[in-house]
mmCIF file of C-alpha atoms and ligand atoms in Angstrom:
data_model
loop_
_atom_site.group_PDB
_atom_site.id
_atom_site.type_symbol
_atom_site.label_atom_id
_atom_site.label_comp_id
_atom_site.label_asym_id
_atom_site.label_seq_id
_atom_site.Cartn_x
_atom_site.Cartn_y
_atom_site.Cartn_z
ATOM 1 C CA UNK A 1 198.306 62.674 185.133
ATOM 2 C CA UNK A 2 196.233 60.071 186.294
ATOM 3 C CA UNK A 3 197.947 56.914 188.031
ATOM 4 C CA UNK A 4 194.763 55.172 190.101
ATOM 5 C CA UNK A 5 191.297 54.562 188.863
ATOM 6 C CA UNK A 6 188.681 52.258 191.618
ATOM 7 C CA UNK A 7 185.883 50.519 189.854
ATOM 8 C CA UNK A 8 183.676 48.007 190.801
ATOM 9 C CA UNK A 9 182.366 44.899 189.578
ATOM 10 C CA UNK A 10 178.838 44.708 187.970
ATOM 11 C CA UNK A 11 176.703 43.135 190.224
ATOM 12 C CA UNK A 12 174.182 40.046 189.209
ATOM 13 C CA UNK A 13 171.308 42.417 190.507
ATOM 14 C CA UNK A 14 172.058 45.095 187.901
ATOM 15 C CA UNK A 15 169.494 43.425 186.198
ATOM 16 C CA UNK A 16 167.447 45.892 188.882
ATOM 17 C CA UNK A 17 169.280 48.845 188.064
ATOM 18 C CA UNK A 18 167.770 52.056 187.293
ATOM 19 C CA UNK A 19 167.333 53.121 183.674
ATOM 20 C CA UNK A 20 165.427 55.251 181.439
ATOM 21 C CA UNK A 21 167.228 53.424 178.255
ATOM 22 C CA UNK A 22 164.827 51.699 177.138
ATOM 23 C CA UNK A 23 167.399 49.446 175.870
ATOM 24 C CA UNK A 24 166.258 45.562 177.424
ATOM 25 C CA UNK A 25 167.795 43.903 180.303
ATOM 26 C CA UNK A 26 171.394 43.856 180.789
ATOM 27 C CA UNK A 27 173.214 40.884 180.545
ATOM 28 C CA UNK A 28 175.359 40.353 183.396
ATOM 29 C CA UNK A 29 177.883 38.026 181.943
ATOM 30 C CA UNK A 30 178.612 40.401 178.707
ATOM 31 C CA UNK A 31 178.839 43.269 181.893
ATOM 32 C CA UNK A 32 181.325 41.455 183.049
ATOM 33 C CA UNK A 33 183.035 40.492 180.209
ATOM 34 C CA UNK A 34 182.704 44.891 178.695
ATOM 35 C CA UNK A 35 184.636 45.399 182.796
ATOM 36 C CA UNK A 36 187.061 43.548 182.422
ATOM 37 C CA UNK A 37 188.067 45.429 179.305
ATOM 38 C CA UNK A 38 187.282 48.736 180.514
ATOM 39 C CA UNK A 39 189.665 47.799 183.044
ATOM 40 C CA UNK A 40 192.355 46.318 180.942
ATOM 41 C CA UNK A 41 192.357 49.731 178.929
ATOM 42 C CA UNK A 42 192.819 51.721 181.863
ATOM 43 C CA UNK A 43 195.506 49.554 182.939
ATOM 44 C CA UNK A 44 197.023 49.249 179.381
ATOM 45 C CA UNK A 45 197.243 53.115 180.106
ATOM 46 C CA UNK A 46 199.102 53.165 183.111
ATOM 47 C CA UNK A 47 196.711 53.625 185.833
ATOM 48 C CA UNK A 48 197.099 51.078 188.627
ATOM 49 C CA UNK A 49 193.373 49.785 188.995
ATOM 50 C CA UNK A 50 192.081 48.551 192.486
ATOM 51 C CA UNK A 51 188.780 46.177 191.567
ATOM 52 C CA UNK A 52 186.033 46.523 194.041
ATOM 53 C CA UNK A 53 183.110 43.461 194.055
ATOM 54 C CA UNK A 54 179.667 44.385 193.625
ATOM 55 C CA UNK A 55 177.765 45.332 196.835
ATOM 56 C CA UNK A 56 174.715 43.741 197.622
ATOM 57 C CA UNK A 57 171.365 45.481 197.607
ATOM 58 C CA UNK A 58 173.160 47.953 195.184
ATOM 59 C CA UNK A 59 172.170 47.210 191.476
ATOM 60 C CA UNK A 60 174.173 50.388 190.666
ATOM 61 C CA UNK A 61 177.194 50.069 192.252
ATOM 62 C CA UNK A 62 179.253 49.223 189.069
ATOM 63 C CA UNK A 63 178.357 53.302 188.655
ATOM 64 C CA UNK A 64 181.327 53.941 191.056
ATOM 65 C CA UNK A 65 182.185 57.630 189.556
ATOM 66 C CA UNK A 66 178.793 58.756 191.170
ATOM 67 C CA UNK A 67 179.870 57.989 194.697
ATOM 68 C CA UNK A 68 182.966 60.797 195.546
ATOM 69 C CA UNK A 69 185.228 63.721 193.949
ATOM 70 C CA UNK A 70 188.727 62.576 193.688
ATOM 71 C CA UNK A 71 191.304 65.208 192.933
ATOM 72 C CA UNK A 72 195.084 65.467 193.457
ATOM 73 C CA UNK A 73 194.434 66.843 197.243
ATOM 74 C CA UNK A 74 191.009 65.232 198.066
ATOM 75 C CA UNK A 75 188.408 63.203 197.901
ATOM 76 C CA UNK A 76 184.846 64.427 198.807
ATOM 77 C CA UNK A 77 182.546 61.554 199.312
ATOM 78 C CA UNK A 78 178.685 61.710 197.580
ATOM 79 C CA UNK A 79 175.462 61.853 199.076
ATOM 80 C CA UNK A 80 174.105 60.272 196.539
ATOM 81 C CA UNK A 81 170.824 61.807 195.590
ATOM 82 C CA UNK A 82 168.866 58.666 193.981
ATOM 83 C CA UNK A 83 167.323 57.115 197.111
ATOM 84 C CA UNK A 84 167.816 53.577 195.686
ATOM 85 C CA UNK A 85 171.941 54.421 195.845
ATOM 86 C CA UNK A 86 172.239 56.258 198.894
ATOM 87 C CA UNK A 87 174.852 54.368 201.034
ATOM 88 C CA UNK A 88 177.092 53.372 198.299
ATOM 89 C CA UNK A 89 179.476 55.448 199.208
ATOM 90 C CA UNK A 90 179.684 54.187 202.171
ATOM 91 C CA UNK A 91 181.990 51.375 201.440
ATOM 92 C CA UNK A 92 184.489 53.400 198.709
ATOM 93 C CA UNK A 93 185.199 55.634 202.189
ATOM 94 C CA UNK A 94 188.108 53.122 203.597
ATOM 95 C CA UNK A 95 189.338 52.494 199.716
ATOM 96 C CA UNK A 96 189.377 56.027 199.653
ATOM 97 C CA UNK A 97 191.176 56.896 202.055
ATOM 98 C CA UNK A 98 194.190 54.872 201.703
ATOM 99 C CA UNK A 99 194.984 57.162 199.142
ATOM 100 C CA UNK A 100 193.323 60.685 200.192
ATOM 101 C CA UNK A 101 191.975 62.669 202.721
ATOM 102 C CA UNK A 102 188.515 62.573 203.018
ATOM 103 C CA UNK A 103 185.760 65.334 203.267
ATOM 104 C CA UNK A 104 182.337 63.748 203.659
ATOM 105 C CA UNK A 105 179.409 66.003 202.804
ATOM 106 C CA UNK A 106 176.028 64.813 203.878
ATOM 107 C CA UNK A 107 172.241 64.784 202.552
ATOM 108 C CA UNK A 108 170.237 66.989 202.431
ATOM 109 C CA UNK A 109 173.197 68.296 200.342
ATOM 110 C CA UNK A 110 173.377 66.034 197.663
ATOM 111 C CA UNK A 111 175.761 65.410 194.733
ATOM 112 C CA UNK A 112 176.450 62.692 192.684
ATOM 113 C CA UNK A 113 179.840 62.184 190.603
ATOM 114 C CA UNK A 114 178.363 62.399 187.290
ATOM 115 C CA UNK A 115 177.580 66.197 187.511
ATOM 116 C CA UNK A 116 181.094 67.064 188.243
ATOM 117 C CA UNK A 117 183.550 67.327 185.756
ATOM 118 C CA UNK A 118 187.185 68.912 186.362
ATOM 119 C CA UNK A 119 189.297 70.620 184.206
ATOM 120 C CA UNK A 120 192.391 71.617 185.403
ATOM 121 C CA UNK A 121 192.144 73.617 188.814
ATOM 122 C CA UNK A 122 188.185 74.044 187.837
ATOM 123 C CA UNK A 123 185.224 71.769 188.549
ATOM 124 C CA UNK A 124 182.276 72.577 186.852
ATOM 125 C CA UNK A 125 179.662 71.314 188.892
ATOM 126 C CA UNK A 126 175.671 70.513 186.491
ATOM 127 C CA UNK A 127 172.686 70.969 189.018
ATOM 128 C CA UNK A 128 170.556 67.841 187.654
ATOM 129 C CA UNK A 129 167.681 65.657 189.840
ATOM 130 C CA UNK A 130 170.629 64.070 191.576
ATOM 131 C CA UNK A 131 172.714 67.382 192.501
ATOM 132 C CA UNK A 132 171.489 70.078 194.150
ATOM 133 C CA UNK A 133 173.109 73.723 194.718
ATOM 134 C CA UNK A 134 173.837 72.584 198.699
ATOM 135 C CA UNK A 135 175.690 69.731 197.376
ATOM 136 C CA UNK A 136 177.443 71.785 194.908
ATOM 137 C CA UNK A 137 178.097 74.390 197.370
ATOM 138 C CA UNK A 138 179.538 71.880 199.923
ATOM 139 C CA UNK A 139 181.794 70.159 197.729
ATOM 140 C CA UNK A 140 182.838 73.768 196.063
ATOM 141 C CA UNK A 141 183.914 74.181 199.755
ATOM 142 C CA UNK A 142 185.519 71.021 200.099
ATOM 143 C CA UNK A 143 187.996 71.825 197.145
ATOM 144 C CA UNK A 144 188.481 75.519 197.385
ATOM 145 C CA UNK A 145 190.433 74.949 200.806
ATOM 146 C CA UNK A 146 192.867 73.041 198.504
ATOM 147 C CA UNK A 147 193.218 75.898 195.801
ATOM 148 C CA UNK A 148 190.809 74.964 193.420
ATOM 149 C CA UNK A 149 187.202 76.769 192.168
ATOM 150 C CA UNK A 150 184.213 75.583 190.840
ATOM 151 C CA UNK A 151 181.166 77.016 188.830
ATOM 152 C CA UNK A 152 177.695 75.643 188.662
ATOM 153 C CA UNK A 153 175.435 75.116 186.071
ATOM 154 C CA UNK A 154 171.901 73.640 185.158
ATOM 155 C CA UNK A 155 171.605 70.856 183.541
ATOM 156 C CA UNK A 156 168.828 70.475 181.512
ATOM 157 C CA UNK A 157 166.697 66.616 180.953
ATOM 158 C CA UNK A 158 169.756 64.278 181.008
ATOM 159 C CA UNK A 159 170.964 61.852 183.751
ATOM 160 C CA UNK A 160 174.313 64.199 185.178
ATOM 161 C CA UNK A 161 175.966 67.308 183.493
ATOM 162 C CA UNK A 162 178.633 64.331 182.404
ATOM 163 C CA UNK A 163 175.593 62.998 179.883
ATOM 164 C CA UNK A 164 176.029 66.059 178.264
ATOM 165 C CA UNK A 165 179.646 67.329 178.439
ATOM 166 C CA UNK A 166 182.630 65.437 178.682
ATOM 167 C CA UNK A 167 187.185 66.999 178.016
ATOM 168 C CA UNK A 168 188.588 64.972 175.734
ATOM 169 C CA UNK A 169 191.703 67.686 176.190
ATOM 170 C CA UNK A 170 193.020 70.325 173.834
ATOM 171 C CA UNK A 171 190.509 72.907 174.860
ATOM 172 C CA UNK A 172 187.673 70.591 173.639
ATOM 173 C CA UNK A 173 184.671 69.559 174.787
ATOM 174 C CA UNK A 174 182.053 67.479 173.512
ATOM 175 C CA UNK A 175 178.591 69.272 174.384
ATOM 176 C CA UNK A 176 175.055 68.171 174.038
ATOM 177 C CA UNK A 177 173.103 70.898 171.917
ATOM 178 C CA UNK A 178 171.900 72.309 175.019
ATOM 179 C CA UNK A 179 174.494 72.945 176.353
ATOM 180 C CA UNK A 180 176.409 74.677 172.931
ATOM 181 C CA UNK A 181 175.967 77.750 173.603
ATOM 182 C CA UNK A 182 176.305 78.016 177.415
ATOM 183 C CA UNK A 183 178.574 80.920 178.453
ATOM 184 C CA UNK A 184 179.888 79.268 181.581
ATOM 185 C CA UNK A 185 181.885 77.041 178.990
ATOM 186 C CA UNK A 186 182.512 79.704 176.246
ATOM 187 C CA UNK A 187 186.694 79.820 176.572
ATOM 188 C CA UNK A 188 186.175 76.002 175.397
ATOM 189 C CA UNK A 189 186.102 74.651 171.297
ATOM 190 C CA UNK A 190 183.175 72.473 171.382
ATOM 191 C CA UNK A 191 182.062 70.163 169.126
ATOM 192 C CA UNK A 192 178.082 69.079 169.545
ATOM 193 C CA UNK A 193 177.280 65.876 169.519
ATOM 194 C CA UNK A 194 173.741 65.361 167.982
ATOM 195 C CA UNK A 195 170.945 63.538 169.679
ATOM 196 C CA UNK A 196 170.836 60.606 167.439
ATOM 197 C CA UNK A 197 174.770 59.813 169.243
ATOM 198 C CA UNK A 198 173.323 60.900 172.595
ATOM 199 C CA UNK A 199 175.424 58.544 174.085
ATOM 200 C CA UNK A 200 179.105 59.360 172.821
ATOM 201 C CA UNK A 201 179.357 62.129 174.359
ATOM 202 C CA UNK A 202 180.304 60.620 177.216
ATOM 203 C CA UNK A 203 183.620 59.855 176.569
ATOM 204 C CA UNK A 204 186.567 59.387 178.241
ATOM 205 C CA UNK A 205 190.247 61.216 178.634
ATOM 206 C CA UNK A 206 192.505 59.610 180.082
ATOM 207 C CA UNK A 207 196.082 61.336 180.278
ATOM 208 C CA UNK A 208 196.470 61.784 176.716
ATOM 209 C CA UNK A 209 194.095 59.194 175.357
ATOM 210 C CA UNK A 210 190.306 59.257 175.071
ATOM 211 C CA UNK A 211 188.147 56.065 175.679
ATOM 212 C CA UNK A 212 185.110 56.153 173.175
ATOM 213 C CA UNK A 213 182.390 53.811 172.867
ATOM 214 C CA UNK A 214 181.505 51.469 170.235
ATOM 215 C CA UNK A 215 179.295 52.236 167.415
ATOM 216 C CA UNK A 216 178.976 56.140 167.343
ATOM 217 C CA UNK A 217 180.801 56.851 163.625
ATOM 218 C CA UNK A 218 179.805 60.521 163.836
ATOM 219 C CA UNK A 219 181.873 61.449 167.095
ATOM 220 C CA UNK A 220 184.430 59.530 166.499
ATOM 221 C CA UNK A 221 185.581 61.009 163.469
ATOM 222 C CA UNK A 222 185.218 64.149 165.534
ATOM 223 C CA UNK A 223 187.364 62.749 168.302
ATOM 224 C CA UNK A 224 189.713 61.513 165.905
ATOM 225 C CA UNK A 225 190.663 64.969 164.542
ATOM 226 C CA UNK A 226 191.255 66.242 167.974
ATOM 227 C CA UNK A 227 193.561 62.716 168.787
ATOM 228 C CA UNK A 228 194.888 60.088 167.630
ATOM 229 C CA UNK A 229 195.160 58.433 170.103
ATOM 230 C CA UNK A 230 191.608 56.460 171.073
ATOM 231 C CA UNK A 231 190.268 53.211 172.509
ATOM 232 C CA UNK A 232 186.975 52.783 171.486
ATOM 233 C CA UNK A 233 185.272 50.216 174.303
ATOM 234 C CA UNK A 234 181.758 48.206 173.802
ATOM 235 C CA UNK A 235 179.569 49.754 176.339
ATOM 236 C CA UNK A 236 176.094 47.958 175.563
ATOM 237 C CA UNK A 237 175.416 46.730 179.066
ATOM 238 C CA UNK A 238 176.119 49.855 180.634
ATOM 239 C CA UNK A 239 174.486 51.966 178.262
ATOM 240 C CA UNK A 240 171.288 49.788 179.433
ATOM 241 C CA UNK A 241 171.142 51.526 182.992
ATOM 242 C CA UNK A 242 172.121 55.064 181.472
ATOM 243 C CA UNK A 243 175.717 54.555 182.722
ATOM 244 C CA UNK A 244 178.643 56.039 180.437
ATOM 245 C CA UNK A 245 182.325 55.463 180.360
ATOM 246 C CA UNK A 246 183.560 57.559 182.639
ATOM 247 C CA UNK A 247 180.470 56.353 185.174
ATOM 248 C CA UNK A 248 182.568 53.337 185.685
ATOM 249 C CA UNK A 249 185.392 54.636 187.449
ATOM 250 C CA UNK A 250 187.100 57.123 189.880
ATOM 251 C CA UNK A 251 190.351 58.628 188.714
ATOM 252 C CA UNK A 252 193.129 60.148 189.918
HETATM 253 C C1 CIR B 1 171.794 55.623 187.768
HETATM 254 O O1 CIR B 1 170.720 56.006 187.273
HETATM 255 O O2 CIR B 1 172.223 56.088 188.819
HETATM 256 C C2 CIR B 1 172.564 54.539 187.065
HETATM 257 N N1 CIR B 1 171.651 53.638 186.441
HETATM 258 C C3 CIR B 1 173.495 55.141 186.049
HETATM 259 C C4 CIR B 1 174.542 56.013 186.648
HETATM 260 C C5 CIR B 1 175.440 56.606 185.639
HETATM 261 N N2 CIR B 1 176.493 57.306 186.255
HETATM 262 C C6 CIR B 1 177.100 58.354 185.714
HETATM 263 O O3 CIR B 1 176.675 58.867 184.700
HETATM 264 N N3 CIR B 1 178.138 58.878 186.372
#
């Protein structure tokens, strides 16, 4: 069960953030306006949510997910591995650790939090342009002291592994078609989420409910018959810099 989530306030430079979207310029004041009820959800859920501000000279650092590992026992802090980010996780180190031990790994091992989804005592861990196998192997280190495994895997084009497979519980994931077939995740159901709703498969489970964003019919009708129980959250701004749901928060 989760009880904290950290996230951090868009900043009025995210206008500078990195993107491959596409999408137009993000409007700060709609951010804003999408965290607050990302936030309110999580907190309408239970989780007691501690509300960093932005960092300056950080466009990204609403993306607070990609900064550390947070598990029951742990949290392993990032080396991020976009140069334009690395140092964010500098400041989530004393927020951290008023609630876990930390492990710091360090560059030229880099991972980001985006490539590293757990499930249960196992984090699968994507290798993407952001994480590479001495990241992976460090933080596989960092948790396995603490009883837990981990398994890497390429990624293929996308952002993090997390672009392309996200638990929404029950056995399920949802899977990009590249990754359908992979036989790392074969004990999972999986239900592939086509190209033209890219973005939805980036949703969110939290305890029992899964946060899906607006305006992707397709998946969630496909959520819905896995749960009932769904907030569906409008993610334009984000979705701008490439940054999902669950990019906007550390959980635990
Ligand atoms: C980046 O490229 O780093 C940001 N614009 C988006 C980060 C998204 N984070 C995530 O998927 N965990």
């Amino acid at each position: 069960m989760f009880t904290h989530a950290i996230t951090r306030r868009p900043s009025p430079e995210m206008v500078n953030g990195i993107t491959t979207a596409n999408l137009g310029t993000p409007d700060h004041d709609l951010a804003l306006k999408q965290h607050d009820a990302y936030c309110s959800a999580l907190s309408s859920l239970g989780l007691a949510v501690t509300i960093l501000e932005p960092e300056q000279g950080y466009p990204d650092c609403c993306f607070v997910e990609d900064t550390a590992v947070v598990c029951q026992d742990v949290a392993v802090i990032a080396p991020l591995g976009a140069p334009s980010r690395q140092g964010e996780q500098v400041s989530l180190e004393p927020v951290l650790a008023g609630f876990k031990p930390l492990v710091r790994v360090e560059s030229p091992a880099n991972f980001e939090g985006g490539d590293v989804l757990q499930i249960d005592k196992m984090f699968y861990v994507g290798l993407s342009r952001r994480t590479n196998m001495a990241g992976a192997e460090a933080l596989g280190a960092a948790v396995k002291k603490f009883g837990y495994d981990w398994k890497a895997l390429p990624c293929g084009p996308s952002l993090h592994f997390k672009t392309d497979v996200n638990y929404i519980g029950k056995n399920t994931l949802l899977v990009s078609p590249f990754f359908a077939e992979s036989p790392v995740l074969a004990g999972f159901d999986t239900i592939v989420v086509e190209d033209e709703e890219a973005y939805a498969r980036n949703c969110l489970l939290i305890n029992e409910t899964v946060l899906v964003p607006k305006g992707f019919p397709k998946t969630l009708q496909a959520v819905e018959k896995v749960t009932s129980s769904i907030i569906v959250l409008d993610m334009s701004e984000f979705r701008k810099l490439d940054g999902g749901l669950s990019c906007l928060s550390l959980r635990f």
